[in-house]
mmCIF file of C-alpha atoms and ligand atoms in Angstrom:
data_model
loop_
_atom_site.group_PDB
_atom_site.id
_atom_site.type_symbol
_atom_site.label_atom_id
_atom_site.label_comp_id
_atom_site.label_asym_id
_atom_site.label_seq_id
_atom_site.Cartn_x
_atom_site.Cartn_y
_atom_site.Cartn_z
ATOM 1 C CA UNK A 1 28.614 3.869 29.842
ATOM 2 C CA UNK A 2 26.610 0.793 29.272
ATOM 3 C CA UNK A 3 23.431 2.218 30.808
ATOM 4 C CA UNK A 4 23.816 5.346 28.699
ATOM 5 C CA UNK A 5 24.423 3.343 25.578
ATOM 6 C CA UNK A 6 21.304 1.200 26.318
ATOM 7 C CA UNK A 7 19.049 4.214 26.882
ATOM 8 C CA UNK A 8 20.379 5.832 23.736
ATOM 9 C CA UNK A 9 19.643 2.687 21.772
ATOM 10 C CA UNK A 10 16.186 2.507 23.297
ATOM 11 C CA UNK A 11 15.693 6.240 22.333
ATOM 12 C CA UNK A 12 16.768 5.617 18.712
ATOM 13 C CA UNK A 13 14.649 2.494 18.438
ATOM 14 C CA UNK A 14 11.613 4.520 19.642
ATOM 15 C CA UNK A 15 12.546 7.185 17.155
ATOM 16 C CA UNK A 16 12.567 4.522 14.447
ATOM 17 C CA UNK A 17 9.222 3.068 15.538
ATOM 18 C CA UNK A 18 7.570 6.543 15.450
ATOM 19 C CA UNK A 19 9.055 7.284 11.992
ATOM 20 C CA UNK A 20 8.001 3.816 10.719
ATOM 21 C CA UNK A 21 4.478 4.471 11.807
ATOM 22 C CA UNK A 22 4.278 7.901 10.160
ATOM 23 C CA UNK A 23 4.535 6.841 6.533
ATOM 24 C CA UNK A 24 1.901 9.385 5.497
ATOM 25 C CA UNK A 25 4.937 11.559 4.629
ATOM 26 C CA UNK A 26 5.190 13.444 1.318
ATOM 27 C CA UNK A 27 3.442 12.665 -1.956
ATOM 28 C CA UNK A 28 5.384 10.434 -4.301
ATOM 29 C CA UNK A 29 6.780 11.920 -7.512
ATOM 30 C CA UNK A 30 5.565 10.273 -10.670
ATOM 31 C CA UNK A 31 7.928 9.585 -13.531
ATOM 32 C CA UNK A 32 7.198 9.697 -17.256
ATOM 33 C CA UNK A 33 5.320 6.460 -17.997
ATOM 34 C CA UNK A 34 7.084 4.140 -20.478
ATOM 35 C CA UNK A 35 3.485 3.265 -21.715
ATOM 36 C CA UNK A 36 2.747 6.941 -22.456
ATOM 37 C CA UNK A 37 -0.255 6.684 -20.079
ATOM 38 C CA UNK A 38 -0.163 8.425 -16.757
ATOM 39 C CA UNK A 39 -2.116 7.201 -13.769
ATOM 40 C CA UNK A 40 -3.875 10.598 -13.923
ATOM 41 C CA UNK A 41 -4.924 10.003 -17.613
ATOM 42 C CA UNK A 42 -6.203 6.544 -16.833
ATOM 43 C CA UNK A 43 -8.278 7.579 -13.732
ATOM 44 C CA UNK A 44 -9.634 10.569 -15.693
ATOM 45 C CA UNK A 45 -10.840 8.168 -18.458
ATOM 46 C CA UNK A 46 -12.818 6.182 -15.767
ATOM 47 C CA UNK A 47 -14.390 9.322 -14.282
ATOM 48 C CA UNK A 48 -17.966 9.652 -15.288
ATOM 49 C CA UNK A 49 -18.823 12.724 -13.268
ATOM 50 C CA UNK A 50 -17.770 14.806 -10.246
ATOM 51 C CA UNK A 51 -14.293 16.099 -9.399
ATOM 52 C CA UNK A 52 -11.311 14.265 -10.877
ATOM 53 C CA UNK A 53 -9.028 12.346 -8.553
ATOM 54 C CA UNK A 54 -5.822 14.343 -8.229
ATOM 55 C CA UNK A 55 -3.128 11.674 -8.384
ATOM 56 C CA UNK A 56 -0.545 13.882 -6.683
ATOM 57 C CA UNK A 57 -2.531 15.845 -4.065
ATOM 58 C CA UNK A 58 -5.049 13.167 -3.153
ATOM 59 C CA UNK A 59 -2.422 10.593 -2.020
ATOM 60 C CA UNK A 60 -3.303 9.438 1.439
ATOM 61 C CA UNK A 61 -0.278 7.461 2.727
ATOM 62 C CA UNK A 62 -2.579 4.807 4.325
ATOM 63 C CA UNK A 63 -0.863 1.454 4.336
ATOM 64 C CA UNK A 64 -2.697 -0.894 6.768
ATOM 65 C CA UNK A 65 -6.424 -1.492 6.828
ATOM 66 C CA UNK A 66 -9.138 -3.522 8.613
ATOM 67 C CA UNK A 67 -12.617 -4.643 7.704
ATOM 68 C CA UNK A 68 -15.808 -2.639 8.296
ATOM 69 C CA UNK A 69 -19.002 -3.958 9.957
ATOM 70 C CA UNK A 70 -20.035 -6.321 7.106
ATOM 71 C CA UNK A 71 -16.642 -8.037 7.693
ATOM 72 C CA UNK A 72 -16.507 -8.671 4.000
ATOM 73 C CA UNK A 73 -14.955 -6.620 1.304
ATOM 74 C CA UNK A 74 -14.791 -6.589 -2.488
ATOM 75 C CA UNK A 75 -11.804 -5.866 -4.674
ATOM 76 C CA UNK A 76 -12.317 -4.951 -8.314
ATOM 77 C CA UNK A 77 -9.457 -5.038 -10.807
ATOM 78 C CA UNK A 78 -9.262 -1.615 -12.553
ATOM 79 C CA UNK A 79 -6.374 -1.948 -14.950
ATOM 80 C CA UNK A 80 -2.749 -3.063 -15.316
ATOM 81 C CA UNK A 81 -0.373 -1.532 -17.867
ATOM 82 C CA UNK A 82 2.922 -3.321 -17.405
ATOM 83 C CA UNK A 83 5.238 -5.725 -19.301
ATOM 84 C CA UNK A 84 4.941 -8.077 -16.394
ATOM 85 C CA UNK A 85 1.132 -7.943 -16.296
ATOM 86 C CA UNK A 86 0.743 -11.642 -16.768
ATOM 87 C CA UNK A 87 3.225 -12.456 -13.984
ATOM 88 C CA UNK A 88 2.291 -9.946 -11.305
ATOM 89 C CA UNK A 89 0.030 -11.015 -8.442
ATOM 90 C CA UNK A 90 -1.914 -8.878 -6.081
ATOM 91 C CA UNK A 91 -3.133 -9.585 -2.564
ATOM 92 C CA UNK A 92 -3.389 -8.760 1.107
ATOM 93 C CA UNK A 93 -0.771 -9.615 3.773
ATOM 94 C CA UNK A 94 -1.069 -9.624 7.557
ATOM 95 C CA UNK A 95 1.410 -8.285 10.113
ATOM 96 C CA UNK A 96 2.967 -11.749 10.382
ATOM 97 C CA UNK A 97 3.716 -11.690 6.710
ATOM 98 C CA UNK A 98 1.010 -14.245 5.684
ATOM 99 C CA UNK A 99 -0.171 -13.493 2.175
ATOM 100 C CA UNK A 100 -3.669 -14.043 0.799
ATOM 101 C CA UNK A 101 -3.770 -13.742 -3.019
ATOM 102 C CA UNK A 102 -6.669 -11.833 -4.525
ATOM 103 C CA UNK A 103 -5.617 -11.625 -8.223
ATOM 104 C CA UNK A 104 -3.180 -13.945 -10.059
ATOM 105 C CA UNK A 105 -1.343 -13.147 -13.265
ATOM 106 C CA UNK A 106 -4.230 -14.434 -15.337
ATOM 107 C CA UNK A 107 -6.664 -11.895 -13.810
ATOM 108 C CA UNK A 108 -7.186 -8.515 -15.447
ATOM 109 C CA UNK A 109 -9.655 -5.694 -15.847
ATOM 110 C CA UNK A 110 -13.207 -6.136 -14.303
ATOM 111 C CA UNK A 111 -12.336 -9.307 -12.416
ATOM 112 C CA UNK A 112 -13.584 -9.310 -8.820
ATOM 113 C CA UNK A 113 -12.678 -10.760 -5.438
ATOM 114 C CA UNK A 114 -14.768 -11.112 -2.320
ATOM 115 C CA UNK A 115 -12.872 -11.433 1.019
ATOM 116 C CA UNK A 116 -14.741 -12.621 4.110
ATOM 117 C CA UNK A 117 -13.131 -11.937 7.503
ATOM 118 C CA UNK A 118 -14.494 -14.602 9.899
ATOM 119 C CA UNK A 119 -14.783 -14.453 13.661
ATOM 120 C CA UNK A 120 -12.218 -17.160 14.229
ATOM 121 C CA UNK A 121 -9.581 -15.184 12.290
ATOM 122 C CA UNK A 122 -9.837 -17.300 9.085
ATOM 123 C CA UNK A 123 -10.293 -15.478 5.822
ATOM 124 C CA UNK A 124 -11.858 -16.778 2.624
ATOM 125 C CA UNK A 125 -11.059 -15.299 -0.818
ATOM 126 C CA UNK A 126 -13.208 -15.934 -3.816
ATOM 127 C CA UNK A 127 -12.082 -14.551 -7.214
ATOM 128 C CA UNK A 128 -14.232 -14.486 -10.269
ATOM 129 C CA UNK A 129 -13.163 -13.379 -13.827
ATOM 130 C CA UNK A 130 -15.306 -11.128 -15.952
ATOM 131 C CA UNK A 131 -15.081 -9.648 -19.380
ATOM 132 C CA UNK A 132 -13.502 -7.597 -20.840
ATOM 133 C CA UNK A 133 -10.111 -9.292 -21.066
ATOM 134 C CA UNK A 134 -9.596 -12.660 -19.402
ATOM 135 C CA UNK A 135 -12.519 -14.513 -17.700
ATOM 136 C CA UNK A 136 -10.724 -17.270 -15.682
ATOM 137 C CA UNK A 137 -12.721 -19.799 -13.706
ATOM 138 C CA UNK A 138 -13.648 -18.842 -10.141
ATOM 139 C CA UNK A 139 -11.058 -19.772 -7.478
ATOM 140 C CA UNK A 140 -12.015 -19.995 -3.675
ATOM 141 C CA UNK A 141 -9.361 -20.204 -1.018
ATOM 142 C CA UNK A 142 -9.309 -20.267 2.731
ATOM 143 C CA UNK A 143 -6.482 -18.766 4.818
ATOM 144 C CA UNK A 144 -6.500 -20.015 8.469
ATOM 145 C CA UNK A 145 -5.760 -17.552 11.218
ATOM 146 C CA UNK A 146 -5.152 -14.618 8.865
ATOM 147 C CA UNK A 147 -6.865 -12.080 11.134
ATOM 148 C CA UNK A 148 -8.351 -8.778 9.967
ATOM 149 C CA UNK A 149 -5.383 -6.348 9.889
ATOM 150 C CA UNK A 150 -3.777 -6.209 6.511
ATOM 151 C CA UNK A 151 -1.828 -4.238 3.872
ATOM 152 C CA UNK A 152 -1.661 -4.794 0.191
ATOM 153 C CA UNK A 153 1.214 -6.454 -1.759
ATOM 154 C CA UNK A 154 2.293 -6.953 -5.287
ATOM 155 C CA UNK A 155 4.389 -10.028 -6.280
ATOM 156 C CA UNK A 156 6.598 -9.245 -9.181
ATOM 157 C CA UNK A 157 9.561 -10.935 -10.912
ATOM 158 C CA UNK A 158 11.660 -8.411 -8.967
ATOM 159 C CA UNK A 159 10.224 -9.504 -5.578
ATOM 160 C CA UNK A 160 7.324 -8.533 -3.403
ATOM 161 C CA UNK A 161 6.371 -4.902 -2.773
ATOM 162 C CA UNK A 162 4.152 -3.792 0.068
ATOM 163 C CA UNK A 163 1.962 -0.763 0.942
ATOM 164 C CA UNK A 164 4.155 -0.379 4.025
ATOM 165 C CA UNK A 165 7.288 1.313 2.647
ATOM 166 C CA UNK A 166 9.373 -0.033 5.555
ATOM 167 C CA UNK A 167 8.917 -3.598 4.141
ATOM 168 C CA UNK A 168 10.274 -2.632 0.678
ATOM 169 C CA UNK A 169 13.983 -2.674 -0.314
ATOM 170 C CA UNK A 170 15.597 0.541 0.889
ATOM 171 C CA UNK A 171 12.205 1.660 2.171
ATOM 172 C CA UNK A 172 11.110 2.779 -1.231
ATOM 173 C CA UNK A 173 7.414 3.622 -1.825
ATOM 174 C CA UNK A 174 5.930 1.238 -4.393
ATOM 175 C CA UNK A 175 2.206 2.039 -3.983
ATOM 176 C CA UNK A 176 -0.059 5.045 -3.789
ATOM 177 C CA UNK A 177 -3.475 4.934 -2.139
ATOM 178 C CA UNK A 178 -6.514 7.187 -2.751
ATOM 179 C CA UNK A 179 -9.608 7.304 -0.621
ATOM 180 C CA UNK A 180 -13.128 7.823 -1.997
ATOM 181 C CA UNK A 181 -14.422 11.372 -1.756
ATOM 182 C CA UNK A 182 -18.221 10.606 -1.872
ATOM 183 C CA UNK A 183 -18.451 12.720 -5.041
ATOM 184 C CA UNK A 184 -16.490 11.295 -7.923
ATOM 185 C CA UNK A 185 -18.406 8.776 -10.073
ATOM 186 C CA UNK A 186 -16.225 6.121 -11.617
ATOM 187 C CA UNK A 187 -16.910 3.323 -14.070
ATOM 188 C CA UNK A 188 -14.459 0.450 -14.387
ATOM 189 C CA UNK A 189 -14.544 -1.235 -17.839
ATOM 190 C CA UNK A 190 -17.277 -3.937 -17.845
ATOM 191 C CA UNK A 191 -18.845 -2.646 -14.600
ATOM 192 C CA UNK A 192 -21.752 -0.394 -13.616
ATOM 193 C CA UNK A 193 -20.805 3.119 -12.789
ATOM 194 C CA UNK A 194 -20.872 4.193 -9.129
ATOM 195 C CA UNK A 195 -19.945 6.785 -6.539
ATOM 196 C CA UNK A 196 -16.356 6.515 -5.154
ATOM 197 C CA UNK A 197 -17.359 6.424 -1.427
ATOM 198 C CA UNK A 198 -15.188 6.977 1.611
ATOM 199 C CA UNK A 199 -14.872 3.321 2.519
ATOM 200 C CA UNK A 200 -13.419 2.646 -0.861
ATOM 201 C CA UNK A 201 -9.732 2.928 -1.751
ATOM 202 C CA UNK A 202 -7.732 2.794 -4.904
ATOM 203 C CA UNK A 203 -4.441 0.885 -4.475
ATOM 204 C CA UNK A 204 -2.038 1.698 -7.333
ATOM 205 C CA UNK A 205 1.313 -0.219 -7.579
ATOM 206 C CA UNK A 206 4.558 0.426 -9.389
ATOM 207 C CA UNK A 207 5.978 -3.057 -10.306
ATOM 208 C CA UNK A 208 9.575 -2.173 -10.762
ATOM 209 C CA UNK A 209 11.795 -1.312 -7.843
ATOM 210 C CA UNK A 210 12.158 2.485 -7.633
ATOM 211 C CA UNK A 211 15.242 4.391 -6.620
ATOM 212 C CA UNK A 212 17.780 2.356 -8.636
ATOM 213 C CA UNK A 213 18.453 4.627 -11.561
ATOM 214 C CA UNK A 214 16.712 3.694 -14.849
ATOM 215 C CA UNK A 215 15.018 0.638 -13.389
ATOM 216 C CA UNK A 216 11.536 2.003 -12.770
ATOM 217 C CA UNK A 217 9.354 4.591 -14.574
ATOM 218 C CA UNK A 218 7.444 5.295 -11.402
ATOM 219 C CA UNK A 219 4.091 5.491 -13.291
ATOM 220 C CA UNK A 220 2.254 3.595 -10.619
ATOM 221 C CA UNK A 221 -0.306 2.232 -13.035
ATOM 222 C CA UNK A 222 1.222 -1.274 -13.343
ATOM 223 C CA UNK A 223 -1.600 -2.915 -11.342
ATOM 224 C CA UNK A 224 -4.448 -0.831 -9.988
ATOM 225 C CA UNK A 225 -7.316 -2.188 -7.812
ATOM 226 C CA UNK A 226 -10.310 -0.577 -6.131
ATOM 227 C CA UNK A 227 -11.196 -2.168 -2.732
ATOM 228 C CA UNK A 228 -14.404 -1.349 -0.807
ATOM 229 C CA UNK A 229 -15.593 -1.960 2.816
ATOM 230 C CA UNK A 230 -12.270 -1.339 4.350
ATOM 231 C CA UNK A 231 -11.014 1.347 6.744
ATOM 232 C CA UNK A 232 -7.405 2.549 7.488
ATOM 233 C CA UNK A 233 -5.652 1.055 10.478
ATOM 234 C CA UNK A 234 -2.697 2.823 12.018
ATOM 235 C CA UNK A 235 0.519 0.887 11.755
ATOM 236 C CA UNK A 236 0.891 -1.929 14.335
ATOM 237 C CA UNK A 237 -0.283 0.379 17.163
ATOM 238 C CA UNK A 238 0.669 -2.255 19.836
ATOM 239 C CA UNK A 239 4.384 -1.855 19.171
ATOM 240 C CA UNK A 240 4.319 1.966 19.512
ATOM 241 C CA UNK A 241 4.545 3.577 22.889
ATOM 242 C CA UNK A 242 1.721 5.697 24.347
ATOM 243 C CA UNK A 243 1.647 9.181 22.756
ATOM 244 C CA UNK A 244 3.052 10.928 25.893
ATOM 245 C CA UNK A 245 5.861 8.449 26.284
ATOM 246 C CA UNK A 246 6.439 8.420 22.564
ATOM 247 C CA UNK A 247 6.909 12.203 22.543
ATOM 248 C CA UNK A 248 9.416 12.120 25.465
ATOM 249 C CA UNK A 249 11.246 9.140 24.050
ATOM 250 C CA UNK A 250 11.210 10.870 20.721
ATOM 251 C CA UNK A 251 12.699 14.001 22.259
ATOM 252 C CA UNK A 252 15.254 11.964 24.127
ATOM 253 C CA UNK A 253 16.017 9.963 20.952
ATOM 254 C CA UNK A 254 16.481 13.106 19.011
ATOM 255 C CA UNK A 255 18.751 14.538 21.692
ATOM 256 C CA UNK A 256 20.890 11.410 21.828
ATOM 257 C CA UNK A 257 20.797 11.198 17.990
ATOM 258 C CA UNK A 258 22.003 14.790 17.792
ATOM 259 C CA UNK A 259 24.759 14.010 20.290
ATOM 260 C CA UNK A 260 25.885 11.030 18.174
ATOM 261 C CA UNK A 261 25.593 13.058 15.018
ATOM 262 C CA UNK A 262 28.182 15.503 16.370
ATOM 263 C CA UNK A 263 30.810 12.779 16.130
ATOM 264 C CA UNK A 264 29.391 10.939 13.155
ATOM 265 C CA UNK A 265 28.090 13.681 10.780
ATOM 266 C CA UNK A 266 30.747 13.165 8.144
ATOM 267 C CA UNK A 267 29.918 9.514 7.924
ATOM 268 C CA UNK A 268 26.221 10.016 7.615
ATOM 269 C CA UNK A 269 24.596 9.527 4.235
ATOM 270 C CA UNK A 270 20.850 10.091 4.458
ATOM 271 C CA UNK A 271 19.204 8.438 1.496
ATOM 272 C CA UNK A 272 15.824 9.246 0.097
HETATM 273 CA CA1 LIG B 1 3.266 0.848 -16.571
HETATM 274 CA CA1 LIG B 2 -11.327 -9.674 -17.029
HETATM 275 CA CA1 LIG B 3 5.778 1.283 -13.950
#
């Protein structure tokens, strides 16, 4: 009995690991913006030429990233349309949960941050404010042992939300991510226009917890940043079994899960 229970548990844990790594999933559904401005409208306004970004169909599901060969990246603040704009903070976090802040509440459109990923694992972050909007003094910070695997977070008065859904309350998706298509030309207010290239990503956060009725408008334009010189990294690959093993464990997990479901079906409440 014990042995069976243990293997079943392992199977289900493996199943959980596989599901947690596959957050590409389905596109998020936008709500009606309480600001009357959809993310689609806002990105369209910044599009100078080329195909428009499709905020529904172009969602990527990427949630963890690493640096490219330059080992430095630049984040440019696109816009923030939220009641908590002056309180929300945006940054990168590593798999250990260490956060490196890129933009504070005082930062806004056009402000820029350069992140350097050093060979010893340290990271430096330098943020400069530019017009329009606020132009706060430059801030330079160093984060020891941060490493070069990271996701993006938004600190809000409701708590911290992450690009990895599994870290959010109830696993709700709080960010959408778009990858450059090498065609669309964008111009952020106060900045030169340029091509949205494939090593560039738009990270667009919803700052109110979704899923609890009436709390969030799910407009995902509450804080939006464009980050360049990064590349998607699969979720914590080290903790996921080899593909072959994963498949058999998944099959075994599913089998065991189905067996348990037989007895538990009435109690199960699968929440989305
Ligand atoms: Ca908003
Ligand atoms: Ca500014
Ligand atoms: Ca919102």
